[in-house]
Amino acid sequence: MSHDIDAHTLAVPYALHALPDDEAAQFEEHLWLCSSCRDEVDEVREVAARLGAAESITTPVELRRRVLSEIAEVRPLPPVISEGEPAPAVRHDGARRWWPRIATGVAAALLVVVGVMTSVLVDQSRELDDSSDLRAEIGRVAGAPDMQQASGKVDGARVIALSSRTQNTTVLFSTGMEAPPDGKDYQAWFIDGDRMRSAGVIDEDDDGVRPLVAAGLDDAAQLGITVEPDGGSEQPTTNPLVVMDLES
């Protein structure tokens, strides 16, 4: 790390804990002198924190609230009495007459509980898997020996692309990038001269756009982002919001 230009490129892998201990220690010395790298580290850690938050588990209180809400819709049915038919006399075996209906109601409620809990756990499992896979992919590219970094701006929001030719993958992420208009999606494109091929549609969450892991980097020289109809397009239908040069 003999030149500042080399140090600047280590901000992202440092923020993602992808640097060896000796390089991380050297980079921390550089951080004292470089405000732009400090800002970049903060931005990347903000994205990483959002990914980590996706692994949080629904609290028991929230799960209990959802289960009780579903159970509240289930009630044991009263006995059916035909119109004009006198009410049955009270008998000592009344408990036995009511028990089948009560048992049916309880069984229905238990089915609801099982259904709700299964649904919650399946949803959480999928979120955990997706988040873990995404973080693993980002770490793999950020830690690659040939990782190269490019950046740009979209309406004032910083966009960062990490690329590795050996991994044949680019990771694209941003902080502060607002969601696209209703009915639209952001789409990334690998660019090589006049040829543009899709790198993927960029997903969103409540905090904005999510990181995109785009395989198939190949010989692309640039990466661009456009606004496309919902679900993306086979070819761009608008001019790029930003184009970043990818070093070969």
CSV table of N, CA and C in Angstrom, one decimal, residues 39-51 151-161 171-179 206-212:
chain,number,residue,atom,x,y,z
A,39,ASP,N,-15.8,8.3,4.7
A,39,ASP,CA,-17.2,8.4,4.3
A,39,ASP,C,-17.6,7.2,3.6
A,40,GLU,N,-16.7,6.7,2.7
A,40,GLU,CA,-17.0,5.5,1.9
A,40,GLU,C,-17.2,4.2,2.9
A,41,VAL,N,-16.3,4.1,3.8
A,41,VAL,CA,-16.4,3.0,4.8
A,41,VAL,C,-17.8,3.1,5.5
A,42,ASP,N,-18.2,4.3,5.9
A,42,ASP,CA,-19.4,4.5,6.6
A,42,ASP,C,-20.6,4.1,5.7
A,43,GLU,N,-20.6,4.4,4.4
A,43,GLU,CA,-21.6,4.1,3.5
A,43,GLU,C,-21.7,2.6,3.3
A,44,VAL,N,-20.6,2.0,3.1
A,44,VAL,CA,-20.6,0.5,2.9
A,44,VAL,C,-21.1,-0.2,4.1
A,45,ARG,N,-20.7,0.2,5.3
A,45,ARG,CA,-21.2,-0.4,6.5
A,45,ARG,C,-22.7,-0.2,6.7
A,46,GLU,N,-23.2,0.9,6.3
A,46,GLU,CA,-24.6,1.1,6.3
A,46,GLU,C,-25.4,0.1,5.5
A,47,VAL,N,-24.9,-0.2,4.3
A,47,VAL,CA,-25.5,-1.3,3.5
A,47,VAL,C,-25.3,-2.6,4.1
A,48,ALA,N,-24.1,-2.9,4.7
A,48,ALA,CA,-23.9,-4.2,5.4
A,48,ALA,C,-24.9,-4.4,6.6
A,49,ALA,N,-25.1,-3.3,7.3
A,49,ALA,CA,-26.0,-3.3,8.4
A,49,ALA,C,-27.4,-3.6,8.0
A,50,ARG,N,-27.8,-3.1,6.8
A,50,ARG,CA,-29.2,-3.4,6.3
A,50,ARG,C,-29.3,-4.9,6.0
A,51,LEU,N,-28.2,-5.5,5.4
A,51,LEU,CA,-28.3,-6.9,5.1
A,51,LEU,C,-28.3,-7.7,6.4
A,151,SER,N,-17.1,3.9,-9.3
A,151,SER,CA,-18.2,4.6,-8.6
A,151,SER,C,-18.8,5.7,-9.5
A,152,GLY,N,-20.0,6.1,-9.1
A,152,GLY,CA,-20.7,7.1,-9.8
A,152,GLY,C,-21.8,7.7,-9.0
A,153,LYS,N,-22.5,8.6,-9.6
A,153,LYS,CA,-23.6,9.3,-8.8
A,153,LYS,C,-24.9,9.1,-9.6
A,154,VAL,N,-26.0,8.9,-8.9
A,154,VAL,CA,-27.4,8.9,-9.4
A,154,VAL,C,-28.2,9.9,-8.6
A,155,ASP,N,-28.5,11.0,-9.1
A,155,ASP,CA,-29.3,12.0,-8.4
A,155,ASP,C,-28.7,12.3,-7.0
A,156,GLY,N,-27.4,12.4,-7.0
A,156,GLY,CA,-26.7,12.7,-5.7
A,156,GLY,C,-26.4,11.5,-4.9
A,157,ALA,N,-26.9,10.3,-5.2
A,157,ALA,CA,-26.6,9.1,-4.4
A,157,ALA,C,-25.4,8.4,-5.0
A,158,ARG,N,-24.6,8.0,-4.1
A,158,ARG,CA,-23.3,7.3,-4.5
A,158,ARG,C,-23.6,5.9,-4.9
A,159,VAL,N,-23.1,5.4,-6.1
A,159,VAL,CA,-23.2,4.1,-6.5
A,159,VAL,C,-21.8,3.5,-6.7
A,160,ILE,N,-21.7,2.3,-6.1
A,160,ILE,CA,-20.4,1.6,-6.1
A,160,ILE,C,-20.5,0.3,-6.8
A,161,ALA,N,-19.5,0.0,-7.7
A,161,ALA,CA,-19.4,-1.3,-8.4
A,161,ALA,C,-18.1,-2.0,-8.0
A,171,VAL,N,-20.5,-6.7,-8.2
A,171,VAL,CA,-21.5,-6.4,-7.1
A,171,VAL,C,-21.7,-4.9,-7.2
A,172,LEU,N,-23.0,-4.5,-7.3
A,172,LEU,CA,-23.4,-3.1,-7.4
A,172,LEU,C,-24.3,-2.8,-6.2
A,173,PHE,N,-23.9,-1.7,-5.5
A,173,PHE,CA,-24.8,-1.2,-4.4
A,173,PHE,C,-24.7,0.3,-4.2
A,174,SER,N,-25.6,0.8,-3.4
A,174,SER,CA,-25.7,2.2,-3.3
A,174,SER,C,-26.3,2.6,-1.9
A,175,THR,N,-26.0,3.8,-1.4
A,175,THR,CA,-26.7,4.3,-0.2
A,175,THR,C,-27.4,5.6,-0.6
A,176,GLY,N,-28.6,5.7,-0.2
A,176,GLY,CA,-29.4,6.9,-0.5
A,176,GLY,C,-30.0,7.0,-1.8
A,177,MET,N,-30.0,5.9,-2.6
A,177,MET,CA,-30.6,5.9,-3.9
A,177,MET,C,-32.1,5.6,-3.8
A,178,GLU,N,-32.9,6.5,-4.2
A,178,GLU,CA,-34.3,6.3,-4.0
A,178,GLU,C,-34.9,5.3,-4.9
A,179,ALA,N,-36.0,4.7,-4.5
A,179,ALA,CA,-36.7,3.7,-5.3
A,179,ALA,C,-37.2,4.4,-6.6
A,206,ASP,N,-37.5,-1.5,2.0
A,206,ASP,CA,-38.1,-0.3,2.7
A,206,ASP,C,-37.0,0.8,2.8
A,207,ASP,N,-35.7,0.4,2.7
A,207,ASP,CA,-34.7,1.4,2.8
A,207,ASP,C,-34.1,1.9,1.5
A,208,GLY,N,-34.7,1.4,0.4
A,208,GLY,CA,-34.2,1.8,-0.9
A,208,GLY,C,-33.8,0.6,-1.7
A,209,VAL,N,-32.8,0.8,-2.6
A,209,VAL,CA,-32.4,-0.3,-3.5
A,209,VAL,C,-31.4,-1.3,-2.7
A,210,ARG,N,-31.5,-2.6,-3.1
A,210,ARG,CA,-30.7,-3.6,-2.5
A,210,ARG,C,-29.5,-3.8,-3.4
A,211,PRO,N,-28.4,-4.4,-2.8
A,211,PRO,CA,-27.2,-4.7,-3.6
A,211,PRO,C,-27.6,-5.8,-4.7
A,212,LEU,N,-26.9,-5.7,-5.8
A,212,LEU,CA,-27.1,-6.6,-6.9
A,212,LEU,C,-25.8,-7.3,-7.2
